[in-house]
Tab-separated table of C-alpha atoms in Angstrom:
chain	number	residue	atom	x	y	z
A	1	MET	CA	127.652	98.669	113.089
A	2	SER	CA	128.110	102.306	113.468
A	3	ASN	CA	125.860	103.141	110.800
A	4	SER	CA	122.141	102.656	112.107
A	5	GLY	CA	120.222	104.323	109.361
A	6	PRO	CA	120.298	105.546	105.853
A	7	ASP	CA	122.618	108.358	104.814
A	8	PRO	CA	120.614	111.488	104.593
A	9	GLU	CA	123.078	112.946	101.910
A	10	ARG	CA	122.481	109.987	99.778
A	11	LEU	CA	118.749	110.139	100.100
A	12	ARG	CA	118.714	113.746	99.043
A	13	GLU	CA	120.808	112.900	96.031
A	14	LEU	CA	118.407	110.161	95.160
A	15	GLY	CA	115.438	112.480	95.612
A	16	ALA	CA	117.035	115.017	93.417
A	17	ARG	CA	117.749	112.346	90.656
A	18	LEU	CA	114.088	110.995	90.843
A	19	ASP	CA	112.827	114.689	90.487
A	20	GLU	CA	114.956	115.285	87.502
A	21	ILE	CA	113.761	111.970	85.821
A	22	HIS	CA	110.154	112.796	86.600
A	23	GLY	CA	110.316	116.506	85.481
A	24	GLY	CA	110.087	117.892	88.977
A	25	GLY	CA	106.477	116.709	89.698
A	26	ARG	CA	103.188	115.722	88.370
A	27	LYS	CA	101.652	118.457	86.083
A	28	GLU	CA	98.129	118.334	84.884
A	29	ARG	CA	97.860	118.233	81.186
A	30	LEU	CA	95.106	120.349	79.691
A	31	PRO	CA	93.448	119.541	76.451
A	32	SER	CA	94.847	121.600	73.580
A	33	THR	CA	92.017	121.499	71.028
A	34	ALA	CA	88.437	122.918	71.282
A	35	THR	CA	86.982	119.507	71.214
A	36	GLY	CA	89.051	118.249	73.879
A	37	ILE	CA	88.194	121.141	76.071
A	38	VAL	CA	84.376	120.637	75.584
A	39	MET	CA	84.531	116.957	76.035
A	40	ARG	CA	86.374	117.348	79.477
A	41	LEU	CA	84.238	120.015	80.721
A	42	ALA	CA	81.094	118.206	79.620
A	43	THR	CA	82.343	114.931	81.196
A	44	GLU	CA	83.199	116.662	84.453
A	45	LEU	CA	79.490	118.188	84.346
A	46	VAL	CA	78.073	114.722	83.868
A	47	VAL	CA	80.214	112.433	86.047
A	48	GLY	CA	80.019	114.595	89.244
A	49	PRO	CA	76.145	114.216	89.667
A	50	PHE	CA	76.195	110.776	88.408
A	51	VAL	CA	78.748	109.569	90.887
A	52	GLY	CA	77.111	111.603	93.718
A	53	GLY	CA	73.624	110.297	92.835
A	54	ALA	CA	74.901	106.692	92.766
A	55	MET	CA	76.645	107.028	96.141
A	56	GLY	CA	73.508	108.508	97.554
A	57	PHE	CA	71.313	105.479	96.067
A	58	GLY	CA	73.957	103.247	97.650
A	59	LEU	CA	73.894	104.883	101.093
A	60	ASP	CA	69.953	104.809	100.786
A	61	TRP	CA	70.054	101.036	99.982
A	62	LEU	CA	72.435	100.431	102.935
A	63	THR	CA	70.488	102.463	105.445
A	64	GLY	CA	67.328	100.701	104.203
A	65	PHE	CA	69.049	97.383	104.793
A	66	PHE	CA	69.609	98.261	108.423
A	67	GLY	CA	65.979	99.412	108.863
A	68	ILE	CA	66.625	103.148	108.609
A	69	HIS	CA	64.447	104.374	105.700
A	70	THR	CA	65.941	107.493	104.144
A	71	LYS	CA	64.938	107.102	100.470
A	72	PRO	CA	65.332	109.295	98.596
A	73	VAL	CA	66.990	111.900	100.805
A	74	LEU	CA	70.567	110.796	100.534
A	75	THR	CA	70.234	110.205	96.815
A	76	ILE	CA	69.057	113.889	96.259
A	77	LEU	CA	71.560	115.250	98.787
A	78	MET	CA	74.481	113.372	97.148
A	79	PHE	CA	73.269	114.194	93.638
A	80	LEU	CA	73.404	117.786	94.616
A	81	LEU	CA	76.786	117.521	96.191
A	82	GLY	CA	78.159	115.748	92.953
A	83	ALA	CA	76.560	118.591	90.976
A	84	ALA	CA	78.429	121.215	93.075
A	85	ALA	CA	81.658	119.211	92.730
A	86	GLY	CA	81.261	119.045	88.876
A	87	VAL	CA	80.637	122.780	88.598
A	88	ARG	CA	83.563	123.533	90.825
A	89	ASN	CA	85.852	121.257	88.683
A	90	VAL	CA	84.454	122.979	85.583
A	91	MET	CA	85.335	126.464	86.962
A	92	ARG	CA	88.783	125.317	88.068
A	93	THR	CA	89.567	123.803	84.637
A	94	ALA	CA	88.332	126.924	82.997
A	95	GLN	CA	90.386	129.316	85.045
A	96	LYS	CA	93.447	127.153	84.295
A	97	LEU	CA	92.582	127.241	80.603
A	98	ASN	CA	92.167	131.092	80.800
A	99	ALA	CA	95.469	131.521	82.731
A	100	GLN	CA	97.266	129.203	80.093
A	101	GLY	CA	95.980	131.390	77.180
A	102	GLN	CA	97.232	134.578	78.653
A	103	PRO	CA	100.992	135.112	78.532
A	104	GLY	CA	102.320	136.121	82.114
A	105	ALA	CA	99.147	134.810	83.875
A	106	THR	CA	99.754	132.412	86.726
A	107	ASP	CA	97.358	130.425	89.019
A	108	ASP	CA	98.851	130.391	92.426
A	109	ARG	CA	95.895	128.784	94.237
A	110	GLU	CA	96.872	125.264	94.073
């Protein structure tokens, strides 16, 4: 019973093999056609405010259930936060697409 734990060297080898199998990590795949790009950007612009508004509506309903009446403050606030998140996602995706289209350009902000 001299070995009380896993061998660190074997764990490193296992990690290296797993990285090799999975290609070194998860990479975001960007659309390659103009239609794919437009659909992705439009989806991000629509889904952000929708999810934010739905969350705000749910929070308004939940607070109203407990006797605190916030309607429609949380719905509007969360809608605006969702819209900001959608715009931010579109800007980030556009920057990645721009960097992908220019040889030698890199995006180091991740």
